[in-house]
PDB file of C-alpha atoms in Angstrom:
ATOM      1  CA  UNK F   1       0.000   0.000   0.000  1.00  0.00           C
ATOM      2  CA  UNK F   2       0.984   3.644  -0.263  1.00  0.00           C
ATOM      3  CA  UNK F   3       0.380   6.629   1.956  1.00  0.00           C
ATOM      4  CA  UNK F   4       0.021   9.966   0.221  1.00  0.00           C
ATOM      5  CA  UNK F   5       0.691  13.252   1.988  1.00  0.00           C
ATOM      6  CA  UNK F   6      -0.869  16.241   0.309  1.00  0.00           C
ATOM      7  CA  UNK F   7      -0.485  19.842   1.311  1.00  0.00           C
ATOM      8  CA  UNK F   8      -1.836  22.322   1.926  1.00  0.00           C
ATOM      9  CA  UNK F   9      -5.068  20.768   3.151  1.00  0.00           C
ATOM     10  CA  UNK F  10      -6.944  23.975   2.478  1.00  0.00           C
ATOM     11  CA  UNK F  11      -6.290  27.508   1.353  1.00  0.00           C
ATOM     12  CA  UNK F  12      -8.162  30.693   0.642  1.00  0.00           C
ATOM     13  CA  UNK F  13      -6.641  32.646  -2.217  1.00  0.00           C
ATOM     14  CA  UNK F  14      -7.177  35.908  -4.005  1.00  0.00           C
ATOM     15  CA  UNK F  15      -8.231  36.095  -7.613  1.00  0.00           C
ATOM     16  CA  UNK F  16      -5.290  36.253 -10.011  1.00  0.00           C
ATOM     17  CA  UNK F  17      -2.800  34.508  -7.740  1.00  0.00           C
ATOM     18  CA  UNK F  18      -1.371  30.987  -8.020  1.00  0.00           C
ATOM     19  CA  UNK F  19      -1.234  28.083  -5.600  1.00  0.00           C
ATOM     20  CA  UNK F  20       1.066  25.069  -5.714  1.00  0.00           C
ATOM     21  CA  UNK F  21      -0.142  21.811  -4.184  1.00  0.00           C
ATOM     22  CA  UNK F  22       2.397  19.195  -3.180  1.00  0.00           C
ATOM     23  CA  UNK F  23       1.938  15.447  -3.164  1.00  0.00           C
ATOM     24  CA  UNK F  24       4.419  13.062  -1.552  1.00  0.00           C
ATOM     25  CA  UNK F  25       4.082   9.277  -1.616  1.00  0.00           C
ATOM     26  CA  UNK F  26       5.860   7.109   0.940  1.00  0.00           C
ATOM     27  CA  UNK F  27       6.746   4.368  -1.562  1.00  0.00           C
ATOM     28  CA  UNK F  28       7.412   4.021  -5.243  1.00  0.00           C
ATOM     29  CA  UNK F  29       4.396   4.184  -7.469  1.00  0.00           C
ATOM     30  CA  UNK F  30       3.975   3.649 -11.161  1.00  0.00           C
ATOM     31  CA  UNK F  31       1.528   6.399 -11.985  1.00  0.00           C
ATOM     32  CA  UNK F  32       0.341   9.618 -10.365  1.00  0.00           C
ATOM     33  CA  UNK F  33      -2.795  11.527 -11.214  1.00  0.00           C
ATOM     34  CA  UNK F  34      -4.450  14.800 -10.304  1.00  0.00           C
ATOM     35  CA  UNK F  35      -8.216  15.071  -9.992  1.00  0.00           C
ATOM     36  CA  UNK F  36     -10.550  17.981  -9.357  1.00  0.00           C
ATOM     37  CA  UNK F  37     -13.815  17.707  -7.495  1.00  0.00           C
ATOM     38  CA  UNK F  38     -16.141  20.670  -7.721  1.00  0.00           C
ATOM     39  CA  UNK F  39     -18.653  21.160  -4.907  1.00  0.00           C
ATOM     40  CA  UNK F  40     -21.172  18.334  -4.766  1.00  0.00           C
ATOM     41  CA  UNK F  41     -19.766  16.722  -7.887  1.00  0.00           C
ATOM     42  CA  UNK F  42     -17.781  13.661  -8.826  1.00  0.00           C
ATOM     43  CA  UNK F  43     -14.067  13.572  -9.596  1.00  0.00           C
ATOM     44  CA  UNK F  44     -12.729  14.838 -12.905  1.00  0.00           C
ATOM     45  CA  UNK F  45      -9.283  13.790 -14.078  1.00  0.00           C
ATOM     46  CA  UNK F  46      -7.047  16.786 -14.748  1.00  0.00           C
ATOM     47  CA  UNK F  47      -3.873  15.040 -15.874  1.00  0.00           C
ATOM     48  CA  UNK F  48      -1.446  12.178 -15.504  1.00  0.00           C
ATOM     49  CA  UNK F  49       1.832  13.287 -13.951  1.00  0.00           C
ATOM     50  CA  UNK F  50       4.703  11.728 -15.888  1.00  0.00           C
ATOM     51  CA  UNK F  51       8.086  11.356 -14.286  1.00  0.00           C
ATOM     52  CA  UNK F  52      10.666  13.608 -15.896  1.00  0.00           C
ATOM     53  CA  UNK F  53       8.451  14.743 -18.742  1.00  0.00           C
ATOM     54  CA  UNK F  54       5.402  16.861 -19.453  1.00  0.00           C
ATOM     55  CA  UNK F  55       2.144  15.783 -17.921  1.00  0.00           C
ATOM     56  CA  UNK F  56      -0.637  14.349 -20.066  1.00  0.00           C
ATOM     57  CA  UNK F  57      -3.695  16.591 -19.805  1.00  0.00           C
ATOM     58  CA  UNK F  58      -7.325  15.682 -20.264  1.00  0.00           C
ATOM     59  CA  UNK F  59      -9.709  17.589 -22.456  1.00  0.00           C
ATOM     60  CA  UNK F  60     -10.541  20.956 -20.942  1.00  0.00           C
ATOM     61  CA  UNK F  61      -7.312  21.264 -18.956  1.00  0.00           C
ATOM     62  CA  UNK F  62      -4.161  22.988 -20.214  1.00  0.00           C
ATOM     63  CA  UNK F  63      -0.593  23.228 -19.008  1.00  0.00           C
ATOM     64  CA  UNK F  64      -0.603  27.012 -18.741  1.00  0.00           C
ATOM     65  CA  UNK F  65      -3.446  26.875 -16.243  1.00  0.00           C
ATOM     66  CA  UNK F  66      -2.446  23.705 -14.382  1.00  0.00           C
ATOM     67  CA  UNK F  67       1.318  23.165 -14.661  1.00  0.00           C
ATOM     68  CA  UNK F  68       2.352  19.840 -13.154  1.00  0.00           C
ATOM     69  CA  UNK F  69       5.749  18.525 -12.203  1.00  0.00           C
ATOM     70  CA  UNK F  70       6.916  15.051 -11.238  1.00  0.00           C
ATOM     71  CA  UNK F  71      10.679  15.139 -10.719  1.00  0.00           C
ATOM     72  CA  UNK F  72      10.869  11.610  -9.294  1.00  0.00           C
ATOM     73  CA  UNK F  73       8.750   8.521  -8.672  1.00  0.00           C
ATOM     74  CA  UNK F  74       7.257   9.685  -5.376  1.00  0.00           C
ATOM     75  CA  UNK F  75       6.666  13.435  -5.646  1.00  0.00           C
ATOM     76  CA  UNK F  76       4.451  15.667  -7.754  1.00  0.00           C
ATOM     77  CA  UNK F  77       3.122  19.209  -7.681  1.00  0.00           C
ATOM     78  CA  UNK F  78       0.076  20.816  -9.243  1.00  0.00           C
ATOM     79  CA  UNK F  79      -0.106  24.582  -9.645  1.00  0.00           C
ATOM     80  CA  UNK F  80      -3.413  26.341 -10.138  1.00  0.00           C
ATOM     81  CA  UNK F  81      -2.467  29.517 -11.978  1.00  0.00           C
ATOM     82  CA  UNK F  82      -4.172  32.880 -12.311  1.00  0.00           C
ATOM     83  CA  UNK F  83      -7.018  31.686 -10.141  1.00  0.00           C
ATOM     84  CA  UNK F  84     -10.633  32.720 -10.451  1.00  0.00           C
ATOM     85  CA  UNK F  85     -13.615  31.821  -8.246  1.00  0.00           C
ATOM     86  CA  UNK F  86     -14.457  29.042 -10.733  1.00  0.00           C
ATOM     87  CA  UNK F  87     -11.291  27.252  -9.593  1.00  0.00           C
ATOM     88  CA  UNK F  88     -12.744  26.760  -6.124  1.00  0.00           C
ATOM     89  CA  UNK F  89     -12.714  22.991  -5.743  1.00  0.00           C
ATOM     90  CA  UNK F  90     -11.093  20.106  -3.967  1.00  0.00           C
ATOM     91  CA  UNK F  91      -7.907  18.998  -5.712  1.00  0.00           C
ATOM     92  CA  UNK F  92      -6.876  15.400  -5.159  1.00  0.00           C
ATOM     93  CA  UNK F  93      -3.573  13.680  -5.764  1.00  0.00           C
ATOM     94  CA  UNK F  94      -3.663   9.948  -6.406  1.00  0.00           C
ATOM     95  CA  UNK F  95      -1.265   7.179  -7.294  1.00  0.00           C
ATOM     96  CA  UNK F  96      -1.226   3.531  -8.212  1.00  0.00           C
ATOM     97  CA  UNK F  97       1.376   0.830  -7.785  1.00  0.00           C
ATOM     98  CA  UNK F  98       0.172  -1.352 -10.622  1.00  0.00           C
ATOM     99  CA  UNK F  99      -1.476  -1.334 -14.013  1.00  0.00           C
ATOM    100  CA  UNK F 100      -5.215  -0.729 -13.770  1.00  0.00           C
ATOM    101  CA  UNK F 101      -5.144  -1.425 -10.069  1.00  0.00           C
ATOM    102  CA  UNK F 102      -6.539   0.529  -7.151  1.00  0.00           C
ATOM    103  CA  UNK F 103      -5.750   4.157  -6.542  1.00  0.00           C
ATOM    104  CA  UNK F 104      -4.445   5.624  -3.317  1.00  0.00           C
ATOM    105  CA  UNK F 105      -5.536   9.181  -2.595  1.00  0.00           C
ATOM    106  CA  UNK F 106      -4.176  12.088  -0.671  1.00  0.00           C
ATOM    107  CA  UNK F 107      -6.538  13.823   1.720  1.00  0.00           C
ATOM    108  CA  UNK F 108      -7.199  16.588  -0.766  1.00  0.00           C
ATOM    109  CA  UNK F 109      -6.697  20.344  -0.931  1.00  0.00           C
ATOM    110  CA  UNK F 110      -9.809  22.430  -0.480  1.00  0.00           C
ATOM    111  CA  UNK F 111      -9.271  25.625  -2.446  1.00  0.00           C
ATOM    112  CA  UNK F 112     -11.455  28.701  -2.154  1.00  0.00           C
ATOM    113  CA  UNK F 113     -10.821  31.637  -4.472  1.00  0.00           C
ATOM    114  CA  UNK F 114     -12.235  35.013  -3.524  1.00  0.00           C
TER     115      UNK F 114
ATOM    116  CA  UNK K   1     -19.345  12.561 -20.204  1.00  0.00           C
ATOM    117  CA  UNK K   2     -18.665  10.391 -17.190  1.00  0.00           C
ATOM    118  CA  UNK K   3     -18.123   6.695 -17.729  1.00  0.00           C
ATOM    119  CA  UNK K   4     -20.240   5.655 -14.772  1.00  0.00           C
ATOM    120  CA  UNK K   5     -23.603   6.750 -13.551  1.00  0.00           C
ATOM    121  CA  UNK K   6     -24.836   5.757 -10.133  1.00  0.00           C
ATOM    122  CA  UNK K   7     -28.183   5.514  -8.519  1.00  0.00           C
ATOM    123  CA  UNK K   8     -29.639   6.496  -6.299  1.00  0.00           C
ATOM    124  CA  UNK K   9     -27.976   9.904  -6.002  1.00  0.00           C
ATOM    125  CA  UNK K  10     -28.813   9.920  -2.320  1.00  0.00           C
ATOM    126  CA  UNK K  11     -29.905   7.234   0.103  1.00  0.00           C
ATOM    127  CA  UNK K  12     -31.052   7.562   3.710  1.00  0.00           C
ATOM    128  CA  UNK K  13     -31.474   4.462   5.839  1.00  0.00           C
ATOM    129  CA  UNK K  14     -31.692   3.447   9.472  1.00  0.00           C
ATOM    130  CA  UNK K  15     -28.715   1.914  11.215  1.00  0.00           C
ATOM    131  CA  UNK K  16     -28.815  -1.857  10.853  1.00  0.00           C
ATOM    132  CA  UNK K  17     -30.511  -1.795   7.450  1.00  0.00           C
ATOM    133  CA  UNK K  18     -28.820  -2.777   4.222  1.00  0.00           C
ATOM    134  CA  UNK K  19     -27.802  -0.201   1.618  1.00  0.00           C
ATOM    135  CA  UNK K  20     -27.625  -0.956  -2.096  1.00  0.00           C
ATOM    136  CA  UNK K  21     -26.034   1.317  -4.668  1.00  0.00           C
ATOM    137  CA  UNK K  22     -25.918   0.730  -8.404  1.00  0.00           C
ATOM    138  CA  UNK K  23     -23.439   1.744 -11.072  1.00  0.00           C
ATOM    139  CA  UNK K  24     -23.782   1.602 -14.834  1.00  0.00           C
ATOM    140  CA  UNK K  25     -20.930   2.107 -17.289  1.00  0.00           C
ATOM    141  CA  UNK K  26     -20.556   2.445 -21.025  1.00  0.00           C
ATOM    142  CA  UNK K  27     -17.513   0.640 -22.399  1.00  0.00           C
ATOM    143  CA  UNK K  28     -15.847  -2.722 -21.861  1.00  0.00           C
ATOM    144  CA  UNK K  29     -13.693  -2.936 -18.748  1.00  0.00           C
ATOM    145  CA  UNK K  30     -10.969  -5.004 -17.134  1.00  0.00           C
ATOM    146  CA  UNK K  31     -12.208  -4.242 -13.658  1.00  0.00           C
ATOM    147  CA  UNK K  32     -14.579  -2.038 -11.709  1.00  0.00           C
ATOM    148  CA  UNK K  33     -13.747  -0.446  -8.396  1.00  0.00           C
ATOM    149  CA  UNK K  34     -15.696   1.089  -5.544  1.00  0.00           C
ATOM    150  CA  UNK K  35     -14.449   3.944  -3.369  1.00  0.00           C
ATOM    151  CA  UNK K  36     -15.738   5.774  -0.303  1.00  0.00           C
ATOM    152  CA  UNK K  37     -15.294   9.467   0.433  1.00  0.00           C
ATOM    153  CA  UNK K  38     -15.933  10.989   3.821  1.00  0.00           C
ATOM    154  CA  UNK K  39     -16.808  14.671   4.058  1.00  0.00           C
ATOM    155  CA  UNK K  40     -15.317  15.655   0.694  1.00  0.00           C
ATOM    156  CA  UNK K  41     -11.829  14.479   1.534  1.00  0.00           C
ATOM    157  CA  UNK K  42      -9.603  11.790   0.057  1.00  0.00           C
ATOM    158  CA  UNK K  43     -11.126   8.637  -1.343  1.00  0.00           C
ATOM    159  CA  UNK K  44     -10.554   5.213   0.139  1.00  0.00           C
ATOM    160  CA  UNK K  45     -10.528   2.115  -2.023  1.00  0.00           C
ATOM    161  CA  UNK K  46     -13.116  -0.448  -0.933  1.00  0.00           C
ATOM    162  CA  UNK K  47     -13.095  -3.292  -3.414  1.00  0.00           C
ATOM    163  CA  UNK K  48     -12.050  -4.222  -6.953  1.00  0.00           C
ATOM    164  CA  UNK K  49     -13.938  -6.751  -9.042  1.00  0.00           C
ATOM    165  CA  UNK K  50     -12.467  -8.053 -12.267  1.00  0.00           C
ATOM    166  CA  UNK K  51     -14.424  -8.524 -15.461  1.00  0.00           C
ATOM    167  CA  UNK K  52     -14.319 -12.330 -15.134  1.00  0.00           C
ATOM    168  CA  UNK K  53     -15.801 -12.199 -11.634  1.00  0.00           C
ATOM    169  CA  UNK K  54     -19.492 -11.972 -10.891  1.00  0.00           C
ATOM    170  CA  UNK K  55     -19.491 -11.423  -7.153  1.00  0.00           C
ATOM    171  CA  UNK K  56     -17.008 -10.452  -4.490  1.00  0.00           C
ATOM    172  CA  UNK K  57     -17.198 -10.020  -0.730  1.00  0.00           C
ATOM    173  CA  UNK K  58     -15.177  -8.009   1.745  1.00  0.00           C
ATOM    174  CA  UNK K  59     -16.466  -7.884   5.298  1.00  0.00           C
ATOM    175  CA  UNK K  60     -19.910  -6.279   5.165  1.00  0.00           C
ATOM    176  CA  UNK K  61     -19.482  -5.360   1.523  1.00  0.00           C
ATOM    177  CA  UNK K  62     -20.806  -7.371  -1.383  1.00  0.00           C
ATOM    178  CA  UNK K  63     -20.179  -6.313  -4.959  1.00  0.00           C
ATOM    179  CA  UNK K  64     -21.724  -7.820  -8.058  1.00  0.00           C
ATOM    180  CA  UNK K  65     -20.793  -7.257 -11.665  1.00  0.00           C
ATOM    181  CA  UNK K  66     -22.914  -7.951 -14.727  1.00  0.00           C
ATOM    182  CA  UNK K  67     -20.814  -7.266 -17.803  1.00  0.00           C
ATOM    183  CA  UNK K  68     -23.687  -8.073 -20.171  1.00  0.00           C
ATOM    184  CA  UNK K  69     -25.687  -5.227 -18.642  1.00  0.00           C
ATOM    185  CA  UNK K  70     -22.619  -3.097 -17.952  1.00  0.00           C
ATOM    186  CA  UNK K  71     -23.672  -2.642 -14.368  1.00  0.00           C
ATOM    187  CA  UNK K  72     -22.461  -3.251 -10.840  1.00  0.00           C
ATOM    188  CA  UNK K  73     -23.993  -3.024  -7.404  1.00  0.00           C
ATOM    189  CA  UNK K  74     -22.525  -2.421  -3.970  1.00  0.00           C
ATOM    190  CA  UNK K  75     -24.360  -3.816  -0.979  1.00  0.00           C
ATOM    191  CA  UNK K  76     -23.467  -2.734   2.542  1.00  0.00           C
ATOM    192  CA  UNK K  77     -25.063  -5.032   5.093  1.00  0.00           C
ATOM    193  CA  UNK K  78     -25.980  -4.140   8.661  1.00  0.00           C
ATOM    194  CA  UNK K  79     -25.110  -0.484   8.091  1.00  0.00           C
ATOM    195  CA  UNK K  80     -23.599   1.712  10.781  1.00  0.00           C
ATOM    196  CA  UNK K  81     -23.600   5.448  11.296  1.00  0.00           C
ATOM    197  CA  UNK K  82     -19.905   5.385  10.389  1.00  0.00           C
ATOM    198  CA  UNK K  83     -20.843   4.183   6.901  1.00  0.00           C
ATOM    199  CA  UNK K  84     -22.258   7.652   6.194  1.00  0.00           C
ATOM    200  CA  UNK K  85     -20.230   8.836   3.184  1.00  0.00           C
ATOM    201  CA  UNK K  86     -20.296   9.220  -0.572  1.00  0.00           C
ATOM    202  CA  UNK K  87     -19.656   6.079  -2.604  1.00  0.00           C
ATOM    203  CA  UNK K  88     -18.235   6.105  -6.113  1.00  0.00           C
ATOM    204  CA  UNK K  89     -17.714   3.437  -8.701  1.00  0.00           C
ATOM    205  CA  UNK K  90     -14.744   3.792 -11.027  1.00  0.00           C
ATOM    206  CA  UNK K  91     -13.879   2.182 -14.336  1.00  0.00           C
ATOM    207  CA  UNK K  92     -11.270   2.536 -17.015  1.00  0.00           C
ATOM    208  CA  UNK K  93     -11.732   5.062 -19.752  1.00  0.00           C
ATOM    209  CA  UNK K  94     -11.429   3.756 -23.319  1.00  0.00           C
ATOM    210  CA  UNK K  95      -9.458   0.739 -22.111  1.00  0.00           C
ATOM    211  CA  UNK K  96      -6.707   3.043 -20.917  1.00  0.00           C
ATOM    212  CA  UNK K  97      -4.970   3.145 -17.570  1.00  0.00           C
ATOM    213  CA  UNK K  98      -7.082   6.113 -16.452  1.00  0.00           C
ATOM    214  CA  UNK K  99      -9.830   5.697 -13.878  1.00  0.00           C
ATOM    215  CA  UNK K 100     -13.057   7.568 -14.403  1.00  0.00           C
ATOM    216  CA  UNK K 101     -15.447   8.003 -11.519  1.00  0.00           C
ATOM    217  CA  UNK K 102     -19.193   7.738 -11.478  1.00  0.00           C
ATOM    218  CA  UNK K 103     -21.548  10.393 -10.241  1.00  0.00           C
ATOM    219  CA  UNK K 104     -21.633   8.955  -6.722  1.00  0.00           C
ATOM    220  CA  UNK K 105     -24.241   8.003  -4.136  1.00  0.00           C
ATOM    221  CA  UNK K 106     -24.509   9.972  -0.904  1.00  0.00           C
ATOM    222  CA  UNK K 107     -25.391   7.559   1.871  1.00  0.00           C
ATOM    223  CA  UNK K 108     -26.779   8.731   5.201  1.00  0.00           C
ATOM    224  CA  UNK K 109     -27.122   6.148   7.955  1.00  0.00           C
ATOM    225  CA  UNK K 110     -29.331   7.433  10.748  1.00  0.00           C
ATOM    226  CA  UNK K 111     -28.493   6.211  14.274  1.00  0.00           C
TER     227      UNK K 111
END
């Protein structure tokens, strides 16, 4: 199993600023993902964080808005850039240790943009 | 659109009763997974059922999978107040490695 530490757990930010969310896994994982969960909604996949290369983004998400890094097998960051109130959501880091196996999740970052 | 749709959207039961949630999906899968989320925080994996399995048990959880109908159900027996949470099914997207989550069922277990 894997334990994922995600921080910050919550933040309140001003419009136009950026926030970087960190995700640290306590063991090696094969794949890392970032999800967004808008209030009362299900999870939407933002991107797959690829080690040492550019992340793979899903439709509707772009690198300029959500730059992602994954410098090694156990660490990744997601930046929410030039924030607007529409970015207010829970952002979740997740990882898997196998192919098409279960996901482990961080505890999430609850972001509010004023 | 989401791969999985769940029903009911919300379910309220008395402690001790059973809770059943259903999930339908659209494409062929290798496995289907169920997750629980407490108070909008991180998700916890509950159970994974593979496409060649029809039923699986884990403690008070029972999951069924009907690939011909592209549907799955999660049964929680003898529910407890601590089972109050949102439950999501998750499947692969276009046979890729990516997991796509259903719309979720909000379960309230009244003491």
